[in-house]
Short mmCIF file of C-alpha atoms and ligand atoms in Angstrom, two decimals:
data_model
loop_
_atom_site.label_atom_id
_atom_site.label_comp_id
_atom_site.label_asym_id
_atom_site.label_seq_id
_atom_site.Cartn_x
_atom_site.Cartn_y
_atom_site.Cartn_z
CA UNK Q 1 -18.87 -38.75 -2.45
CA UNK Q 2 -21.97 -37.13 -4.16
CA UNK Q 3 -22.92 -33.49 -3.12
CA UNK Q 4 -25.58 -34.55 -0.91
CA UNK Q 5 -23.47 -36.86 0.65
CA UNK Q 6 -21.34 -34.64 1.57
CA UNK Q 7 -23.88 -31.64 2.51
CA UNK Q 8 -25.19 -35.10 5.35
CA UNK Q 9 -21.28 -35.28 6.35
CA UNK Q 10 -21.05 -31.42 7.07
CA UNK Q 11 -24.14 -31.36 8.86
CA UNK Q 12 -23.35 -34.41 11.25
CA UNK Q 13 -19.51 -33.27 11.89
CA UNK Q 14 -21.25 -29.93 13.07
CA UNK Q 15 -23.59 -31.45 15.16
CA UNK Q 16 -20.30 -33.28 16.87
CA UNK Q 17 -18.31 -30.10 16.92
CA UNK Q 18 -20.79 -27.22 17.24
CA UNK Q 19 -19.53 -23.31 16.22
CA UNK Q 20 -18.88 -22.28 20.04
CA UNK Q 21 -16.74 -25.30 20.98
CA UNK Q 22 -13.97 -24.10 18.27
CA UNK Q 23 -14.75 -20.77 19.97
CA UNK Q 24 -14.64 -21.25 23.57
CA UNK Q 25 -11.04 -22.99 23.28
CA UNK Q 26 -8.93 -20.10 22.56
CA UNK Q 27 -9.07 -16.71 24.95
CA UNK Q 28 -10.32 -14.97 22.08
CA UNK Q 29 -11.08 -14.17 18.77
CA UNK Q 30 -9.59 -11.25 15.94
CA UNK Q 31 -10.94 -10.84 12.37
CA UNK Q 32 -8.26 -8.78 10.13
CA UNK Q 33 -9.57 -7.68 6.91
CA UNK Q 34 -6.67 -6.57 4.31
CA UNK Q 35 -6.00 -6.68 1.01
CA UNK Q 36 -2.10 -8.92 1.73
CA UNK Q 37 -3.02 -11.40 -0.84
CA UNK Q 38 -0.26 -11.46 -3.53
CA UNK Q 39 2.57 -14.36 -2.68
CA UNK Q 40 4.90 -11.49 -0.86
CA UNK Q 41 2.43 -9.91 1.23
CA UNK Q 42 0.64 -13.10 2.26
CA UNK Q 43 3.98 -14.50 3.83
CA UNK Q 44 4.10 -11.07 5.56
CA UNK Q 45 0.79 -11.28 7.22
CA UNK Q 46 1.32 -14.41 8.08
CA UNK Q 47 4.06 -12.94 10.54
CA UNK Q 48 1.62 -11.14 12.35
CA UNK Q 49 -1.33 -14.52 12.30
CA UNK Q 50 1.73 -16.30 14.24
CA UNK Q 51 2.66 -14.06 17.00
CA UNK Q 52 -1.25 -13.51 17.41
CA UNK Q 53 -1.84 -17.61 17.70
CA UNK Q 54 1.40 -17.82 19.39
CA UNK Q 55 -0.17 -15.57 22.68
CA UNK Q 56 -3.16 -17.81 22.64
CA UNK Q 57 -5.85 -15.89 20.36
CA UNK Q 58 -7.35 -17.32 17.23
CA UNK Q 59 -6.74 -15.03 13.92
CA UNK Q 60 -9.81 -14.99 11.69
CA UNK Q 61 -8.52 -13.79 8.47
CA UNK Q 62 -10.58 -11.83 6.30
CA UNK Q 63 -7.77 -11.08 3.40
CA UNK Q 64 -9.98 -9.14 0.14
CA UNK Q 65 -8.14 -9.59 -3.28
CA UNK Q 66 -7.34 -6.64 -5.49
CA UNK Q 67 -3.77 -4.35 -4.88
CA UNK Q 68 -4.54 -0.77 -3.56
CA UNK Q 69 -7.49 -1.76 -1.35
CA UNK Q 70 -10.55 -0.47 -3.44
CA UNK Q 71 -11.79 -3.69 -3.10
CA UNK Q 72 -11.49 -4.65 0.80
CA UNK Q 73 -12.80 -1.22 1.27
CA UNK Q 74 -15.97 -1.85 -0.49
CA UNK Q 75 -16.35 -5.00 1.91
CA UNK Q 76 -15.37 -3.34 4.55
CA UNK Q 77 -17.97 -0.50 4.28
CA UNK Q 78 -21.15 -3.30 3.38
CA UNK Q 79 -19.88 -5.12 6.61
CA UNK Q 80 -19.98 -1.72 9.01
CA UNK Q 81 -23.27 -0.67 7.32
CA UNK Q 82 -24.82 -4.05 8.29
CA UNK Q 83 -23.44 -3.65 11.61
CA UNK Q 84 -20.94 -6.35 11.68
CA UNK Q 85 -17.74 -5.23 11.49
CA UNK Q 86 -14.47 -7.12 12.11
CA UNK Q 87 -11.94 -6.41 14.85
CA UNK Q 88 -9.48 -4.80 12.70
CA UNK Q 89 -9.02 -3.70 9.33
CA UNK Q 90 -6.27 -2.33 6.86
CA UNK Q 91 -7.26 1.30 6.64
CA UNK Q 92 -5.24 4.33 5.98
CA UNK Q 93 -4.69 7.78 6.04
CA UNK Q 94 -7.28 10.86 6.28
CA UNK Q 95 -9.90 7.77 6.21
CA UNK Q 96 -8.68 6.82 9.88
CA UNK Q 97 -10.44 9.63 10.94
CA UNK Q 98 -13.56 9.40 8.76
CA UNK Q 99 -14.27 5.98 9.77
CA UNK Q 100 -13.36 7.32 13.48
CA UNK Q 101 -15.84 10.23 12.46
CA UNK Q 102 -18.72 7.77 12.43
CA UNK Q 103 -18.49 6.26 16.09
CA UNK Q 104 -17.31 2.89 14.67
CA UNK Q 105 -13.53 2.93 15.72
CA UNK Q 106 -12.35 1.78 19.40
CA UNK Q 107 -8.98 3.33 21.05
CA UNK Q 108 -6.44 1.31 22.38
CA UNK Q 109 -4.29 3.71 24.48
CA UNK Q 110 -3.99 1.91 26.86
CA UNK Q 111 -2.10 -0.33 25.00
CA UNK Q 112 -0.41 2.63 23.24
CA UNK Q 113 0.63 3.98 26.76
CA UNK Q 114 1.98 0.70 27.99
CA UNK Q 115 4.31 -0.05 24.76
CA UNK Q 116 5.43 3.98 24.55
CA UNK Q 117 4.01 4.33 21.54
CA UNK Q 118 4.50 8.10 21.67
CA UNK Q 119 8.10 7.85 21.71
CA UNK Q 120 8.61 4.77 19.10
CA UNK Q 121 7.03 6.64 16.44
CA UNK Q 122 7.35 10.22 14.19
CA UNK Q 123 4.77 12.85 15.01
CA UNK Q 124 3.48 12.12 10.95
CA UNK Q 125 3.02 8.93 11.83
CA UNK Q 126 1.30 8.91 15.55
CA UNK Q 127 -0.82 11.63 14.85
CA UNK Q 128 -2.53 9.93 11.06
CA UNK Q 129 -3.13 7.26 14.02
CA UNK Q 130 -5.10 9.19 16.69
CA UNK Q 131 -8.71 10.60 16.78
CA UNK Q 132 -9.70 13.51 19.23
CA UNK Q 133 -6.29 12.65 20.62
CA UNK Q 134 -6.59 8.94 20.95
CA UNK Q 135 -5.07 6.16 19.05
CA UNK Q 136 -7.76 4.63 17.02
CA UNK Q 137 -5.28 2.76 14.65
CA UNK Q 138 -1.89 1.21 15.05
CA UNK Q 139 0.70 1.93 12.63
CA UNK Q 140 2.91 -1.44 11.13
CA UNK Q 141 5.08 -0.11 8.32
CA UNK Q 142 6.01 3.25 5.94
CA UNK Q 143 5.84 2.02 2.08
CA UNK Q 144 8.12 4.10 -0.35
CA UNK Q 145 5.91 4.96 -3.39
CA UNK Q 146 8.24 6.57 -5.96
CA UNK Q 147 10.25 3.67 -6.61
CA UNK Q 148 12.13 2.37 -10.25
CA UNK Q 149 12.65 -1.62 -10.26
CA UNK Q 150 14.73 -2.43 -12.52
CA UNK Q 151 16.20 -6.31 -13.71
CA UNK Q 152 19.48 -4.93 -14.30
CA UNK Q 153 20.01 -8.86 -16.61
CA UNK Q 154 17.62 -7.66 -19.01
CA UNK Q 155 19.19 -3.70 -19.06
CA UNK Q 156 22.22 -5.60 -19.88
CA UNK Q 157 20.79 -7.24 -22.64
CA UNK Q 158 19.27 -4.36 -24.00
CA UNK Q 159 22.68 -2.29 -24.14
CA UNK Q 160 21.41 0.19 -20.95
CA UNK Q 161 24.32 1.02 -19.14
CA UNK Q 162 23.15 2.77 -16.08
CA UNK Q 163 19.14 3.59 -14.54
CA UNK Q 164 17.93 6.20 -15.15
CA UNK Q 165 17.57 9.15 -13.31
CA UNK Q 166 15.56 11.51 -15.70
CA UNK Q 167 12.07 11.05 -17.40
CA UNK Q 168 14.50 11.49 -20.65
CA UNK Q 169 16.77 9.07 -19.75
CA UNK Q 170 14.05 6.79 -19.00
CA UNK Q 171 12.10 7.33 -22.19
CA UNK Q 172 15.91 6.01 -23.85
CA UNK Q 173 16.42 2.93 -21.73
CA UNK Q 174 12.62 2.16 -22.69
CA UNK Q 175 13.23 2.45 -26.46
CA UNK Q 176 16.14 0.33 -25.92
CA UNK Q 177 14.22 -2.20 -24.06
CA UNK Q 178 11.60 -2.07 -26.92
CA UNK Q 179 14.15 -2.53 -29.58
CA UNK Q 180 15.67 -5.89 -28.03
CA UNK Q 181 12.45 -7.20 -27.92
CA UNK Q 182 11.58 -6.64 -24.03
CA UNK Q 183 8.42 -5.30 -22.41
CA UNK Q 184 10.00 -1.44 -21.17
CA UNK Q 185 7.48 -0.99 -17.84
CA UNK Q 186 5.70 -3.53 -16.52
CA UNK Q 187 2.32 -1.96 -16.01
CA UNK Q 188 -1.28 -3.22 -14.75
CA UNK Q 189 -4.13 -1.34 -15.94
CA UNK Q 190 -6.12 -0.75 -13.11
CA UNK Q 191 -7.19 2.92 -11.79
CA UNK Q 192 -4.93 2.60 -8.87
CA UNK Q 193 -1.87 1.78 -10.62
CA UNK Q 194 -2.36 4.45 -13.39
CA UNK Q 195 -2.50 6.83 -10.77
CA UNK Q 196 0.43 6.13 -8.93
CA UNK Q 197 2.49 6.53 -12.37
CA UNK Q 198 0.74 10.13 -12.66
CA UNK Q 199 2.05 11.47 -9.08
CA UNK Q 200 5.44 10.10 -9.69
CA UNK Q 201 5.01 12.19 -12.76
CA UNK Q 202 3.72 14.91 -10.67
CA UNK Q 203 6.16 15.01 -8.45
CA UNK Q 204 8.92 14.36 -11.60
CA UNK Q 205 7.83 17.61 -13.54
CA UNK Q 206 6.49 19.88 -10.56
CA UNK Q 207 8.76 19.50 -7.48
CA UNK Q 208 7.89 18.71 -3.88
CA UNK Q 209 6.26 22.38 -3.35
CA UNK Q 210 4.13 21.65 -6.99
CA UNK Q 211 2.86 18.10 -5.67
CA UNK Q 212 2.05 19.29 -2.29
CA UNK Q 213 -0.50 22.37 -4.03
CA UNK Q 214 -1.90 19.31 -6.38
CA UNK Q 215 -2.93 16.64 -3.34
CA UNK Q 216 -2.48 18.49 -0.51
CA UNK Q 217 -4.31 21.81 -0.92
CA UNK Q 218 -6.19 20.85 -4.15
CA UNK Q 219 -5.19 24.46 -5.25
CA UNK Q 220 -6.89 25.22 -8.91
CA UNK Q 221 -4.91 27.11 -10.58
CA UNK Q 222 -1.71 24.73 -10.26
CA UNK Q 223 -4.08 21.73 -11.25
CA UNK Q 224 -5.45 23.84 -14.88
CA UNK Q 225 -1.53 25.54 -15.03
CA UNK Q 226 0.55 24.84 -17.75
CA UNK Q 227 2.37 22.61 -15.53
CA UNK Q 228 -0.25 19.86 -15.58
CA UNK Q 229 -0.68 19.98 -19.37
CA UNK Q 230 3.19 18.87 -19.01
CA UNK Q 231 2.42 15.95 -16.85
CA UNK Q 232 0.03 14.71 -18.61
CA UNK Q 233 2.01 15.27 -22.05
CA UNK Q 234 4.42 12.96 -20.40
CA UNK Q 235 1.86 10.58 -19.01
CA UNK Q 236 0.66 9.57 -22.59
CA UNK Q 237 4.57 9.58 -23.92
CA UNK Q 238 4.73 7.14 -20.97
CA UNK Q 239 1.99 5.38 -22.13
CA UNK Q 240 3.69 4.41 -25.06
CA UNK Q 241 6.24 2.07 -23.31
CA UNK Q 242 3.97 0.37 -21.02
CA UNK Q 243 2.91 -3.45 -21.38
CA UNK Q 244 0.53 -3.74 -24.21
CA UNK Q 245 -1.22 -7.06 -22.28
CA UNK Q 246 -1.43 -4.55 -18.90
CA UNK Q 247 -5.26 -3.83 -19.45
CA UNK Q 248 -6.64 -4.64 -16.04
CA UNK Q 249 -3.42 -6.77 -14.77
CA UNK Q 250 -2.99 -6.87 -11.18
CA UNK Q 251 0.74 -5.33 -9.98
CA UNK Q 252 2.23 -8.55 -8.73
CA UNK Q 253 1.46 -10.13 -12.54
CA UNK Q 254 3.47 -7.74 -13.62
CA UNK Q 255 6.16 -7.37 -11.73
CA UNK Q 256 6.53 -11.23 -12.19
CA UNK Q 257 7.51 -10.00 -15.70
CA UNK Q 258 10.31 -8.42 -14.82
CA UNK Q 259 11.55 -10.72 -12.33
CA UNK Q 260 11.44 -13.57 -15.31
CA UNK Q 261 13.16 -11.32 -17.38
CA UNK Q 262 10.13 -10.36 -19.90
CA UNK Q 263 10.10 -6.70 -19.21
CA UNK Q 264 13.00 -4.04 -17.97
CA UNK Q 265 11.32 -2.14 -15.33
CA UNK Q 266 8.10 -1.11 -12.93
CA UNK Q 267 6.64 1.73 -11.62
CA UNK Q 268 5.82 0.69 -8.10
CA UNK Q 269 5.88 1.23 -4.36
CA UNK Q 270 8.30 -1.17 -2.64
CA UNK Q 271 5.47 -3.66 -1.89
CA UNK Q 272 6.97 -5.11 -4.99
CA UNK Q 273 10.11 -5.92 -3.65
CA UNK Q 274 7.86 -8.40 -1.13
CA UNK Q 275 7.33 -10.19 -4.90
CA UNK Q 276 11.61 -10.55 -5.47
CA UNK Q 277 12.01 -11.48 -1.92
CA UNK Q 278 9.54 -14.26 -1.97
CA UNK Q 279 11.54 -15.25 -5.37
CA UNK Q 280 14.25 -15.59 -3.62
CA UNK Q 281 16.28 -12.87 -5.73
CA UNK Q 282 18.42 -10.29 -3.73
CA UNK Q 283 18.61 -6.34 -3.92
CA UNK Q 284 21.37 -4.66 -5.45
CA UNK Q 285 21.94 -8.20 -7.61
CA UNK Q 286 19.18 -9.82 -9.02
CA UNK Q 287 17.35 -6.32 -9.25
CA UNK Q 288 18.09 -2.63 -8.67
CA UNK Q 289 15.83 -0.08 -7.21
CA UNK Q 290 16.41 3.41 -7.76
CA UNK Q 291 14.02 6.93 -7.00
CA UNK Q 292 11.37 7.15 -10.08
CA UNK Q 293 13.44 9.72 -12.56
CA UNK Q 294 13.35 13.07 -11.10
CA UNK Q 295 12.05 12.62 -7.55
CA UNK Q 296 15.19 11.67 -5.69
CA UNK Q 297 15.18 14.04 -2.31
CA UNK Q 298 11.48 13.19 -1.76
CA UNK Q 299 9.94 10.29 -0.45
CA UNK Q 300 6.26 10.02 -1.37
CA UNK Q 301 4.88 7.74 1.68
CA UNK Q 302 2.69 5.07 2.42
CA UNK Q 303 2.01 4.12 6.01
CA UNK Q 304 0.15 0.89 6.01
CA UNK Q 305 -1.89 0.76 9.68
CA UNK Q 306 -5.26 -1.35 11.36
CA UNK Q 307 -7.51 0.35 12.57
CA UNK Q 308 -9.14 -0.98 15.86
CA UNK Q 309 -13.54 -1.19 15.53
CA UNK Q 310 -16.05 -1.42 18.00
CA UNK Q 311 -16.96 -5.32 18.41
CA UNK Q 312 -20.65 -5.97 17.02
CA UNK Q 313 -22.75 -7.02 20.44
CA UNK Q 314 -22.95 -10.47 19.93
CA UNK Q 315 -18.88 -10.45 19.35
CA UNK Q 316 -18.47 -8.20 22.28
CA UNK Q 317 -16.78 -10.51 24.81
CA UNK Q 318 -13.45 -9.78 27.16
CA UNK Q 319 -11.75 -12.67 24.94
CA UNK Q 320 -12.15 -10.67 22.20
CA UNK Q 321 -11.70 -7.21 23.30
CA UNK Q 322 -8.17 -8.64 24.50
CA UNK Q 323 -7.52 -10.52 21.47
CA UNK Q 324 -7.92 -7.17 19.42
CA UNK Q 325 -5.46 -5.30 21.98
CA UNK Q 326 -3.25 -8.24 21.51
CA UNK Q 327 -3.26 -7.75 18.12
CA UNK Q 328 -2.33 -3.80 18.38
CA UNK Q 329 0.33 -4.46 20.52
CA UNK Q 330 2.09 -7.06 18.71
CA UNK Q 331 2.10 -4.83 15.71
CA UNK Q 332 4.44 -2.47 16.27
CA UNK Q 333 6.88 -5.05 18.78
CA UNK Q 334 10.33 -5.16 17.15
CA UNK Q 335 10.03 -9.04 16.80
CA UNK Q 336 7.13 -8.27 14.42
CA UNK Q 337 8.45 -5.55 12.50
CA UNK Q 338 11.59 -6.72 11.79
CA UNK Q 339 10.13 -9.87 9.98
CA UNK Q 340 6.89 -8.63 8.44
CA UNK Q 341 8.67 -5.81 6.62
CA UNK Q 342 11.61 -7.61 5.56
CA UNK Q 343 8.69 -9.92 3.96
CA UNK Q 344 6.76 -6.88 2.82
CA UNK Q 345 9.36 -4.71 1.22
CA UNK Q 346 8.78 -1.72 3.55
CA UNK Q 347 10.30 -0.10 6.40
CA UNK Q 348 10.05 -0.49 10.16
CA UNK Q 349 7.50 1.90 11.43
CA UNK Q 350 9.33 2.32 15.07
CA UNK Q 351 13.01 4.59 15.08
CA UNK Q 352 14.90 2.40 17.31
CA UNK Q 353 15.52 -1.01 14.94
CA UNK Q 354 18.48 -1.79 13.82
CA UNK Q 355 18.52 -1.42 9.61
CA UNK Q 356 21.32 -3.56 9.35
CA UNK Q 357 19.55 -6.35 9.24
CA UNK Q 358 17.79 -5.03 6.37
CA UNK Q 359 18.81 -5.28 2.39
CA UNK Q 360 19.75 -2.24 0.30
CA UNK Q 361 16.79 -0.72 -0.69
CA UNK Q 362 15.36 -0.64 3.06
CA UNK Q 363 18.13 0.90 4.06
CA UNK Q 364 18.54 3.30 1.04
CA UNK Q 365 14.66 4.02 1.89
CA UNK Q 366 15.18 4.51 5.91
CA UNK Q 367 17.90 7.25 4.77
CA UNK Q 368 15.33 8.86 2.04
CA UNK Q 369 13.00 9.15 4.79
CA UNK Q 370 15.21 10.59 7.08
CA UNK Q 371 16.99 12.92 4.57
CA UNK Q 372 13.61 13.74 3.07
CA UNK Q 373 12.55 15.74 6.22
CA UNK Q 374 9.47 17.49 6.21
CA UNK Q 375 9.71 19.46 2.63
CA UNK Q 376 10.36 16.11 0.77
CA UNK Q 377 8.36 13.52 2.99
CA UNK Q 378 5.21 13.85 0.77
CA UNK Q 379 1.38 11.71 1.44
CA UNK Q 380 0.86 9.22 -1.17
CA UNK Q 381 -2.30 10.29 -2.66
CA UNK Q 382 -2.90 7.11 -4.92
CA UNK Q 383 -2.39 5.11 -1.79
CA UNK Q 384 -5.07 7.48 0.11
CA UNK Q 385 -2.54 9.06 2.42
CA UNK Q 386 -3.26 12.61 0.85
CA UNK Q 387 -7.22 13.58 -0.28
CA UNK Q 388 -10.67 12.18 1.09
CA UNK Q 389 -11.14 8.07 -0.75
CA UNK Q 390 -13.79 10.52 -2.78
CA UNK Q 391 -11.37 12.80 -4.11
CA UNK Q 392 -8.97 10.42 -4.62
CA UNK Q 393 -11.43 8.31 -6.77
CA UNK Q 394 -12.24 11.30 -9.00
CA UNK Q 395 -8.68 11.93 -9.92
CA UNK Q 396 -8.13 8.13 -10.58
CA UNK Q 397 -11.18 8.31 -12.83
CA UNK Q 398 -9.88 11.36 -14.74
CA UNK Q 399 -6.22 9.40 -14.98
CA UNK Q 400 -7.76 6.13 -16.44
CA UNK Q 401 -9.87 8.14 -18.90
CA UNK Q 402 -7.09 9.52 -20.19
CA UNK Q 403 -4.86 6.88 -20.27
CA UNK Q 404 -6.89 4.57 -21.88
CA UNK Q 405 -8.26 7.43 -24.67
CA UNK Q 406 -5.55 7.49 -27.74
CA UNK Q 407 -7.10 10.90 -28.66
CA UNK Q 408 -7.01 12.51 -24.83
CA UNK Q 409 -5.63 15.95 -25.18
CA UNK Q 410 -3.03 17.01 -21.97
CA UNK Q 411 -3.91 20.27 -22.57
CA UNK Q 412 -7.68 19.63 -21.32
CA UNK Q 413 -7.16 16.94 -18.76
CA UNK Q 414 -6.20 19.50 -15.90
CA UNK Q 415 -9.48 21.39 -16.30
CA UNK Q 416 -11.49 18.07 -16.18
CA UNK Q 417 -8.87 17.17 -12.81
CA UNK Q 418 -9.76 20.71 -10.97
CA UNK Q 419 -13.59 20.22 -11.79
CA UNK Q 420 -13.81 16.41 -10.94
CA UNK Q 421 -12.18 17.11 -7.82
CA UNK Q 422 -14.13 20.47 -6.80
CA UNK Q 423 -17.56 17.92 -7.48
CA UNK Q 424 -16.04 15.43 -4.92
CA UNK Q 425 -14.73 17.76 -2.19
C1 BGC T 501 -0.78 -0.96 0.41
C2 BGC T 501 0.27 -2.03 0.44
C3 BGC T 501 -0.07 -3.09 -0.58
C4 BGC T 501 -0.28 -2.47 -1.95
C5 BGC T 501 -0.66 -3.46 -3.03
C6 BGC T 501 -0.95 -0.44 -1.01
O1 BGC T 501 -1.96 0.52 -1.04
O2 BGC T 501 -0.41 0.09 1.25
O3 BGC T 501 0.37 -2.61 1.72
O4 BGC T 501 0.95 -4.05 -0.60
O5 BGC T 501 -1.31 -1.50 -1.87
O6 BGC T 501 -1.83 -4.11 -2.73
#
């Protein structure tokens, strides 16, 4: 069929079936946008399409390509602007309550009341969620950031006895790696992924108390100290081990390369694991995962949650308003959380689920988090947990700058940190 042919076939099928018939035979209608687009996360979200279809609504999905979210969050921002924006989207963090700042959020407490939201969930959690007191988002998971995955085969091969748990120790396995031939880290390239190598870092050289004064109060002189020249010193030594095709990769390339056994390791929140799980490879066997070298006690987090917007006027119907509740509620129900984050490689959001029925590093996580308590649990700040999305893109600038300049000097890079920051407070 020629293209005209077919633009005549489209155009006389739509006459037959006409936009609002699709429409008016389901009780409503809920756009998602998110960025769940690699293999693992897709098969998550796909958990929470179901349920949604299964209680009658129809699940538009709006899923935007590109790990970390810069990229759904551009969408997302050209859609509100033009005044159309979906009925839910990934968002996260201090950025709840920007978005919520603007008059474009909706609460559900109603639904939040009815489910007992305000017992199922930690006070860190419920209260990133709320605006002026109300739940403008619902929570669905809490992501581990300063994770090690390791293919324990190709340490094997390379004469690596046991993971590392020191940023020495990992600088030897990665030499070893090197010298049998392997790729040492799996690395992408991309701003986001740099930077959430430099707050592991962070955290590795300066302690829970050290990261806190870096993301959390911004405080200068701990971001010009002689502190940061050592993070970055090690950044670039890291550098050096990283995979020399990363420029620009996107995370679940690369972690593909250590699950076929090209490379030894990845720095990566345990979204990655959603990659060995759709492989079919099990935890503790086919791969290890073990606290990023020097930040065992702490538990930098990651709470992935949709936040609930205002329906444009011309999607502003009951059927849709419900749908969008519908939506909320099923979120946090233990049928969806137990499935979604055994798909997605994080933990249940709610307290009262059973881990057992979870592999070894969601369990080993749920105990981190627990153990962590408040000192250790620490707001992701490459996974916009910690800063404003415009402070957080001027230290991601800063970081790819320097990691991608051979001549970068550590002992300048905290100065140009402080004063990119102080320009986007
Ligand atoms: C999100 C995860 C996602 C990852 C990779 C993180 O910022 O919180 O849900 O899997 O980015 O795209």
């Amino acid at each position: 069929m020629n293209a005209f042919n077919r633009l005549a076939l489209v155009i006389s099928l739509a006459s037959i079936f006409p936009l609002h018939a699709y429409a008016a035979d389901t009780k409503g209608n809920v756009e998602v946008v998110h960025w769940w687009t690699s293999g693992g996360e897709a098969k998550a979200v796909d958990v929470l399409k179901k349920l949604v279809e299964k209680d009658g609504y129809t699940w538009q999905d709006s899923a935007v390509a590109g790990g970390g979210g810069a990229a759904a969050m551009t969408v997302l921002k050209t859609r509100a602007v033009s005044g159309n924006p979906p009925s839910a989207a990934q968002i996260k963090g201090p950025d709840i309550q920007d978005w919520a700042a603007l008059g474009l959020l909706t609460q559900v407490d109603d639904v939040a009341k009815a489910n007992n939201w305000e017992a199922l969930l930690p006070k860190t959690v419920s209260e990133t969620m709320k605006y002026e007191g109300h739940y403008v988002a619902v929570p669905v998971n809490i992501h581990r950031v300063n994770w090690l995955w390791i293919n324990p085969e190709v340490f094997k091969k390379a004469g690596i006895e046991k993971a590392p748990t020191t940023l020495d120790e990992l600088y030897a396995a990665g030499d070893k790696l090197k010298a049998a031939g392997f790729i040492p880290l799996a690395h992408g390239g991309q701003p986001w992924q740099d930077s959430t190598v430099f707050e592991d870092l962070v955290l590795s050289v300066m302690g829970p108390e050290g990261y806190k004064k870096v993301f959390v109060d911004q405080d200068e002189a701990t971001l010009t100290g002689p502190q940061m020249t050592e993070v970055f010193t090690q950044l670039k030594k890291l550098k050096g081990y990283m995979d020399p095709d990363g420029t620009g990769q996107d995370w679940n390339l690369e972690a593909a390369k250590v699950i076929n056994g090209k490379a030894g390791m990845q720095i990566m929140g345990d979204w990655a694991k959603s990659e060995w799980t759709a492989a079919g490879k099990t935890a503790g066997t086919d791969y290890e995962c073990v606290p990023f070298p020097g930040t065992d006690g702490s538990f930098t987090y990651n709470i992935d949650s949709l936040a609930m917007f205002k329906l444009a006027k011309k999607n502003d119907t009951p059927g849709n308003n419900a749908a969008r509740d519908d939506l909320a509620k099923v979120a946090l129900e233990p049928e969806f959380q137990y499935v979604f984050n055994q798909n997605k490689g994080s933990i249940p959001v709610r307290n009262d689920l059973d881990m057992s029925k979870f592999d070894s590093c969601a369990q080993a996580s749920a105990k981190d988090f627990a153990s962590a308590g408040e000192k250790g649990q620490l707001p992701s700040m490459a996974h916009n947990m910690a800063t404003s999305l415009a402070v957080q893109g001027a230290i991601f600038d800063v970081v790819t700058n320097f990691m991608s300049d051979k001549n970068a000097d550590p002992s300048k890079a905290g100065k140009q940190l402080a004063s990119a920051i102080k320009a986007a407070q």
